[in-house]
Amino acid sequence: TGATGWLGKELATQLAANNNAKAGTDSNNECEIYGLSRRPTDIPHVRSLQADITSEPSLRSALSPHDDFDVIVHLAGAAGWCTLQQGLEINVAGTRNVLAATRNPKKRQRYVIASSVAVTGSCAPDHPPKRLPVRNGDGFVGSDWAYGLSKNMVEEVVTFISGSEEEGSTSCGVGGGGGDDPKSGTADALMRMHDDDDHVKADYLLLRIGGVVTDPPLPLRHLETAIGETVTIEPADRTDAPQRATFPEFPLAAIALSDIVRCLVLTIDPTADYKPGVRTVTAVGPSVFSRRPVVDVMESWYGRETAGEIDMEYHRMQGNEYKPIYDTEAAERELGFVAKVDFRMVMFVELAEDTLGVNPGPCNR
């Protein structure tokens, strides 16, 4: 889903290219690719499906001839500036609709659900994360940021649905698309799933995606396709005093577009182990995009008293001052993914080139 968005279009294009590269070989990994969006998808070798994820009937109509999906990558959603209503209708209910319209309990299916590092909802100066690195199980901290709340709720809904499959519940709350009859629509499918001994539990992967930005050279840019705006992302730095800011950690969690597309391709790997249930992994860059150590910038953004409530012992240790502020071990363990583009190194290399006229060496750019 989200095939006409920035990330969705890049992923679909890469998958189509991978398919073309396998054509005529002995590989059995060639796949049929569908791109679902509200607008037509114009990517060569990607079949376009048009639907509104806020409408389960719209989704079912678009998907009805194609009900045999092996992997569903759900990237569609409202962006960080969304209202609470948009977050609930598009991110939360939209995710539930996608799962309801695509789930086939008779086959093994992997769902890759785009979550966000913003799931904590941290906002300066009053709502910091509880600890750094943020763990994959850490949730919303209680700010007034609707987007962060909605992403936390998406994870809760996916976990609830998966748990309902595990426990054999017939009232797991993802049905109801067919009216008042409890045997209609998705509810009927779920009841059949729980009644049958041979139903297959789904493999749900919640992917907490960092702040996606363009690959080098600098300046880094973040594209908001829904509103047609490009935002320049500056490296994190100290402020003279705490300032009100929604998710100031964005540059600390930056990840190159090429890296996150590579990560998503790994989630679709047909040779990967099938793991029923829910896994959560986080993908950010190999170091923070910052001019100053993590502890310094966090204390300036949140103030020493509030920042004192954040467990930052890891980043106070020598050698960890610029390490990622999110736990990336699960991404490496589950997917074999390690980000390559190190924006902090890029920043210093370009500074050296500009001031000294020399190239210090390679920096994965």
Coordinates of C-alpha atoms in Angstrom, one line a residue:
T1 CA 0.0 0.0 0.0
G2 CA 1.1 3.6 -0.4
A3 CA 2.6 2.8 -3.8
T4 CA 2.5 6.4 -5.0
G5 CA 4.2 7.8 -1.9
W6 CA 7.9 8.5 -1.7
L7 CA 8.9 5.3 0.1
G8 CA 6.3 3.1 -1.5
K9 CA 7.2 4.1 -5.0
E10 CA 10.9 3.5 -4.4
L11 CA 10.2 0.1 -2.9
A12 CA 7.9 -1.0 -5.7
T13 CA 10.4 0.3 -8.3
Q14 CA 13.2 -1.7 -6.6
L15 CA 11.1 -4.9 -6.4
A16 CA 10.2 -4.6 -10.1
A17 CA 13.9 -4.2 -11.0
N18 CA 14.8 -7.2 -8.9
N19 CA 12.1 -9.2 -10.8
N20 CA 13.5 -8.1 -14.1
A21 CA 17.0 -9.1 -13.0
K22 CA 15.7 -12.6 -12.2
A23 CA 13.8 -13.0 -15.5
G24 CA 15.3 -15.8 -17.6
T25 CA 17.3 -17.3 -14.7
D26 CA 16.7 -20.4 -12.7
S27 CA 15.5 -18.4 -9.7
N28 CA 12.1 -19.3 -8.2
N29 CA 11.9 -16.0 -6.3
E30 CA 10.2 -14.0 -9.1
C31 CA 7.0 -12.5 -7.8
E32 CA 4.0 -10.5 -9.0
I33 CA 3.9 -7.0 -7.6
Y34 CA 0.8 -5.0 -6.9
G35 CA 0.8 -1.3 -5.9
L36 CA -2.2 -0.1 -4.1
S37 CA -3.0 3.6 -3.6
R38 CA -5.8 6.1 -4.0
R39 CA -4.1 7.3 -7.3
P40 CA -3.1 5.1 -10.2
T41 CA 0.4 3.5 -9.8
D42 CA 2.5 4.2 -13.0
I43 CA 5.5 2.0 -12.2
P44 CA 6.5 -0.3 -15.0
H45 CA 5.9 -4.0 -14.2
V46 CA 3.8 -3.1 -11.1
R47 CA 0.1 -3.8 -11.3
S48 CA -1.9 -0.8 -10.1
L49 CA -4.8 -1.2 -7.7
Q50 CA -6.8 1.9 -6.6
A51 CA -8.6 2.0 -3.2
D52 CA -9.1 4.1 -0.1
I53 CA -7.7 2.3 2.9
T54 CA -10.3 4.1 5.1
S55 CA -13.0 2.2 3.4
E56 CA -13.0 -1.6 3.7
P57 CA -15.6 -2.0 0.9
S58 CA -13.3 0.1 -1.4
L59 CA -10.4 -2.2 -0.5
R60 CA -12.4 -5.4 -1.0
S61 CA -13.6 -4.2 -4.3
A62 CA -10.1 -3.5 -5.5
L63 CA -8.6 -6.7 -4.1
S64 CA -11.4 -9.2 -4.9
P65 CA -9.8 -10.6 -8.0
H66 CA -6.5 -10.8 -6.2
D67 CA -6.9 -12.6 -2.9
D68 CA -3.8 -14.7 -2.7
F69 CA -1.1 -12.4 -1.4
D70 CA 2.0 -13.9 0.2
V71 CA 3.4 -10.6 1.6
I72 CA 1.6 -7.4 2.3
V73 CA 3.7 -4.3 2.9
H74 CA 1.5 -1.6 4.4
L75 CA 3.1 1.8 4.0
A76 CA 0.1 4.0 3.4
G77 CA -0.9 6.4 6.1
A78 CA -1.2 9.9 7.4
A79 CA 2.0 11.8 8.0
G80 CA 3.4 13.5 11.1
W81 CA 1.3 16.6 10.8
C82 CA -2.0 14.7 10.8
T83 CA -4.9 15.6 13.1
L84 CA -6.2 13.1 15.7
Q85 CA -9.2 12.3 13.4
Q86 CA -6.8 11.6 10.5
G87 CA -4.5 9.5 12.6
L88 CA -7.4 7.4 13.8
E89 CA -9.2 7.0 10.5
I90 CA -6.2 6.6 8.2
N91 CA -3.4 5.1 10.4
V92 CA -5.4 3.0 12.9
A93 CA -8.6 2.1 11.1
G94 CA -6.8 2.0 7.8
T95 CA -4.4 -0.6 9.0
R96 CA -7.2 -2.7 10.4
N97 CA -9.0 -2.5 7.1
V98 CA -5.9 -3.6 5.1
L99 CA -5.5 -6.6 7.4
A100 CA -9.2 -7.4 7.2
A101 CA -9.3 -7.2 3.4
T102 CA -6.2 -9.2 2.7
R103 CA -6.1 -11.9 5.4
N104 CA -6.3 -15.5 4.1
P105 CA -6.3 -17.8 7.1
K106 CA -5.6 -20.8 4.9
K107 CA -2.1 -19.7 3.9
R108 CA 1.1 -18.4 5.3
Q109 CA 1.1 -14.6 5.0
R110 CA 3.7 -12.1 6.2
Y111 CA 2.5 -8.5 7.0
V112 CA 5.1 -5.8 7.1
I113 CA 3.5 -2.8 8.9
A114 CA 5.1 0.6 8.7
S115 CA 5.3 1.9 12.2
S116 CA 7.6 4.8 13.2
V117 CA 10.3 5.7 15.6
A118 CA 7.8 8.5 16.5
V119 CA 5.7 5.9 18.2
T120 CA 6.9 7.2 21.6
G121 CA 5.4 10.6 20.8
S122 CA 8.3 12.5 22.4
C123 CA 7.9 16.3 22.4
A124 CA 10.2 18.9 23.9
P125 CA 10.4 20.2 26.5
D126 CA 7.9 18.2 28.6
H127 CA 7.6 14.7 27.1
P128 CA 11.0 13.0 26.7
P129 CA 11.6 9.4 25.9
K130 CA 12.0 7.3 29.0
R131 CA 15.4 5.9 28.0
L132 CA 18.0 5.8 25.3
P133 CA 18.4 3.8 23.3
V134 CA 14.6 3.5 22.9
R135 CA 13.7 -0.2 23.1
N136 CA 11.4 -1.9 20.6
G137 CA 8.8 -2.4 23.3
D138 CA 8.8 1.2 24.5
G139 CA 5.5 3.0 23.7
F140 CA 3.8 6.4 23.8
V141 CA 5.0 8.8 26.5
G142 CA 1.8 10.8 26.8
S143 CA 2.3 14.0 24.7
D144 CA -0.4 15.7 22.6
W145 CA 1.1 14.6 19.3
A146 CA -1.7 12.8 17.4
Y147 CA 0.6 11.1 14.9
G148 CA 2.7 9.5 17.6
L149 CA -0.4 8.3 19.4
S150 CA -1.8 6.9 16.2
K151 CA 1.4 4.9 15.4
N152 CA 1.4 3.5 19.0
M153 CA -2.3 2.5 18.5
V154 CA -1.4 0.8 15.1
E155 CA 1.1 -1.4 17.0
E156 CA -1.5 -2.2 19.7
V157 CA -4.2 -3.1 17.1
V158 CA -1.8 -5.4 15.2
T159 CA -0.8 -7.1 18.4
F160 CA -4.4 -7.5 19.4
I161 CA -5.3 -9.1 16.1
S162 CA -2.4 -11.5 16.2
G163 CA -3.2 -12.4 19.8
S164 CA -6.8 -13.1 18.8
E165 CA -5.5 -15.5 16.2
E166 CA -3.4 -17.2 18.8
E167 CA -6.2 -17.6 21.3
G168 CA -8.9 -18.6 18.9
S169 CA -11.2 -15.7 19.7
T170 CA -14.1 -15.1 17.4
S171 CA -14.6 -11.5 18.5
C172 CA -11.2 -10.0 17.8
G173 CA -12.6 -6.8 16.4
V174 CA -11.3 -6.8 12.8
G175 CA -14.5 -7.9 11.3
G176 CA -17.8 -6.1 10.8
G177 CA -17.4 -5.0 7.2
G178 CA -20.5 -6.8 6.2
G179 CA -23.1 -5.2 8.3
D180 CA -24.9 -6.3 11.5
D181 CA -24.7 -10.0 10.7
P182 CA -21.8 -11.4 12.8
K183 CA -21.3 -14.1 10.2
S184 CA -20.7 -11.5 7.4
G185 CA -17.5 -10.1 5.9
T186 CA -14.3 -10.4 7.8
A187 CA -16.0 -11.7 11.0
D188 CA -17.1 -14.7 9.0
A189 CA -13.6 -15.3 7.7
L190 CA -12.2 -15.0 11.2
M191 CA -14.8 -17.4 12.7
R192 CA -14.0 -19.9 10.0
M193 CA -10.3 -19.4 10.8
H194 CA -10.8 -20.2 14.4
D195 CA -13.1 -23.1 13.8
D196 CA -10.7 -24.8 11.4
D197 CA -7.8 -26.9 12.7
D198 CA -5.7 -26.1 9.6
H199 CA -5.8 -22.2 9.8
V200 CA -2.3 -20.6 9.6
K201 CA -1.3 -17.8 11.9
A202 CA 0.1 -14.7 10.2
D203 CA 3.7 -13.4 10.5
Y204 CA 3.4 -9.7 11.6
L205 CA 6.5 -7.5 11.4
L206 CA 6.1 -4.0 12.9
L207 CA 8.9 -1.9 11.3
R208 CA 9.7 1.2 13.2
I209 CA 11.1 3.4 10.5
G210 CA 13.4 6.3 11.3
G211 CA 13.4 9.7 9.7
V212 CA 13.7 8.9 6.0
V213 CA 15.9 11.4 4.1
T214 CA 17.6 11.6 0.8
D215 CA 21.0 10.0 0.3
P216 CA 24.2 12.2 0.3
P217 CA 25.3 14.7 -0.6
L218 CA 24.1 17.2 2.0
P219 CA 21.8 18.9 2.6
L220 CA 19.5 16.1 3.6
R221 CA 15.9 16.4 2.6
H222 CA 12.7 14.7 3.7
L223 CA 9.8 14.5 1.2
E224 CA 6.2 14.8 2.2
T225 CA 4.4 13.5 -0.9
A226 CA 0.9 14.0 0.5
I227 CA 1.3 17.8 0.6
G228 CA 4.0 18.1 -2.0
E229 CA 6.6 19.6 0.3
T230 CA 10.3 19.0 0.7
V231 CA 11.8 19.7 4.1
T232 CA 15.6 20.3 4.7
I233 CA 16.9 18.3 7.6
E234 CA 19.8 20.0 9.5
P235 CA 22.0 18.0 11.9
A236 CA 20.9 18.1 15.5
D237 CA 22.6 20.6 17.8
R238 CA 22.4 22.2 21.2
T239 CA 19.9 25.0 21.8
D240 CA 20.5 27.8 24.2
A241 CA 17.4 27.0 26.2
P242 CA 14.7 24.3 26.0
Q243 CA 12.2 25.0 23.1
R244 CA 8.8 23.6 22.3
A245 CA 9.3 21.1 19.5
T246 CA 7.4 18.1 18.2
F247 CA 9.8 15.1 17.9
P248 CA 13.1 17.0 17.9
E249 CA 14.8 13.6 17.6
F250 CA 14.1 13.3 13.9
P251 CA 17.8 14.1 12.8
L252 CA 19.0 11.7 15.5
A253 CA 17.0 9.0 13.9
A254 CA 17.7 9.8 10.3
I255 CA 18.0 6.9 7.8
A256 CA 18.9 7.1 4.1
L257 CA 16.2 6.3 1.6
S258 CA 18.5 3.7 0.0
D259 CA 19.0 2.0 3.4
I260 CA 15.3 1.8 4.3
V261 CA 14.4 0.5 0.9
R262 CA 17.0 -2.2 1.3
C263 CA 15.6 -3.0 4.7
L264 CA 12.1 -3.4 3.3
V265 CA 13.4 -5.7 0.5
L266 CA 14.8 -7.9 3.2
T267 CA 11.4 -8.1 4.9
I268 CA 10.0 -9.6 1.7
D269 CA 12.7 -12.2 1.2
P270 CA 10.8 -15.4 0.4
T271 CA 13.7 -17.5 1.9
A272 CA 13.4 -15.8 5.3
D273 CA 12.1 -17.8 8.2
Y274 CA 8.3 -17.7 8.7
K275 CA 7.6 -16.6 12.3
P276 CA 3.9 -16.5 13.3
G277 CA 3.1 -13.8 15.8
V278 CA 4.3 -10.2 16.2
R279 CA 7.9 -8.9 15.9
T280 CA 9.0 -5.3 16.2
V281 CA 12.2 -4.0 14.7
T282 CA 13.7 -0.5 14.3
A283 CA 15.6 0.8 11.3
V284 CA 17.7 4.0 11.8
G285 CA 21.1 5.1 10.6
P286 CA 24.4 3.7 12.0
S287 CA 25.0 6.9 14.0
V288 CA 23.1 10.0 14.9
F289 CA 23.1 13.0 12.5
S290 CA 24.3 15.5 15.1
R291 CA 27.0 18.1 15.7
R292 CA 27.1 17.4 19.4
P293 CA 26.9 14.2 21.6
V294 CA 23.4 12.8 22.2
V295 CA 23.4 13.6 25.9
D296 CA 24.4 17.3 25.2
V297 CA 21.6 17.9 22.7
M298 CA 19.0 16.1 24.7
E299 CA 19.8 18.1 27.8
S300 CA 19.5 21.3 25.9
W301 CA 16.2 20.4 24.3
Y302 CA 14.5 19.1 27.4
G303 CA 16.3 21.0 30.1
R304 CA 18.6 19.4 32.6
E305 CA 15.8 18.6 35.1
T306 CA 13.5 16.8 32.6
A307 CA 16.5 15.3 30.8
G308 CA 17.6 13.9 34.1
E309 CA 14.5 11.6 34.0
I310 CA 15.9 10.0 30.8
D311 CA 18.1 7.0 31.2
M312 CA 21.0 7.9 29.0
E313 CA 23.8 5.9 30.7
Y314 CA 24.5 4.1 27.5
H315 CA 25.3 7.4 25.6
R316 CA 27.4 8.7 28.5
M317 CA 29.8 5.9 28.0
Q318 CA 33.0 6.6 26.1
G319 CA 32.6 5.6 22.4
N320 CA 28.8 5.7 22.5
E321 CA 28.3 9.4 22.4
Y322 CA 27.0 9.3 18.8
K323 CA 25.5 5.8 18.7
P324 CA 21.9 5.4 17.5
I325 CA 19.2 6.4 20.0
Y326 CA 17.1 3.4 19.0
D327 CA 17.8 -0.3 19.6
T328 CA 18.7 -1.7 16.2
E329 CA 19.8 -5.1 17.3
A330 CA 16.5 -6.8 16.4
A331 CA 16.7 -5.5 12.8
E332 CA 20.1 -7.2 12.4
R333 CA 19.0 -10.3 14.2
E334 CA 15.6 -10.7 12.4
L335 CA 16.4 -9.3 9.0
G336 CA 20.2 -9.2 8.7
F337 CA 19.8 -5.4 8.2
V338 CA 22.5 -2.9 9.2
A339 CA 22.3 0.6 7.8
K340 CA 25.3 1.7 5.7
V341 CA 24.9 5.4 5.1
D342 CA 26.5 7.3 8.0
F343 CA 25.4 10.9 7.8
R344 CA 27.6 12.0 10.6
M345 CA 30.7 10.8 8.7
V346 CA 29.3 12.4 5.5
M347 CA 28.9 15.7 7.4
F348 CA 32.6 15.7 8.5
V349 CA 33.9 14.5 5.1
E350 CA 32.0 17.3 3.3
L351 CA 33.2 19.8 5.9
A352 CA 36.8 18.7 5.3
E353 CA 36.4 18.9 1.6
D354 CA 34.9 22.4 1.8
T355 CA 37.5 23.9 4.2
L356 CA 40.6 22.0 3.4
G357 CA 40.0 20.9 -0.2
V358 CA 40.9 17.3 0.7
N359 CA 38.9 14.0 0.8
P360 CA 39.5 12.1 4.1
G361 CA 38.4 8.8 2.6
P362 CA 35.3 6.7 2.1
C363 CA 32.3 7.1 4.3
N364 CA 29.6 4.9 2.8
R365 CA 28.1 7.6 0.8

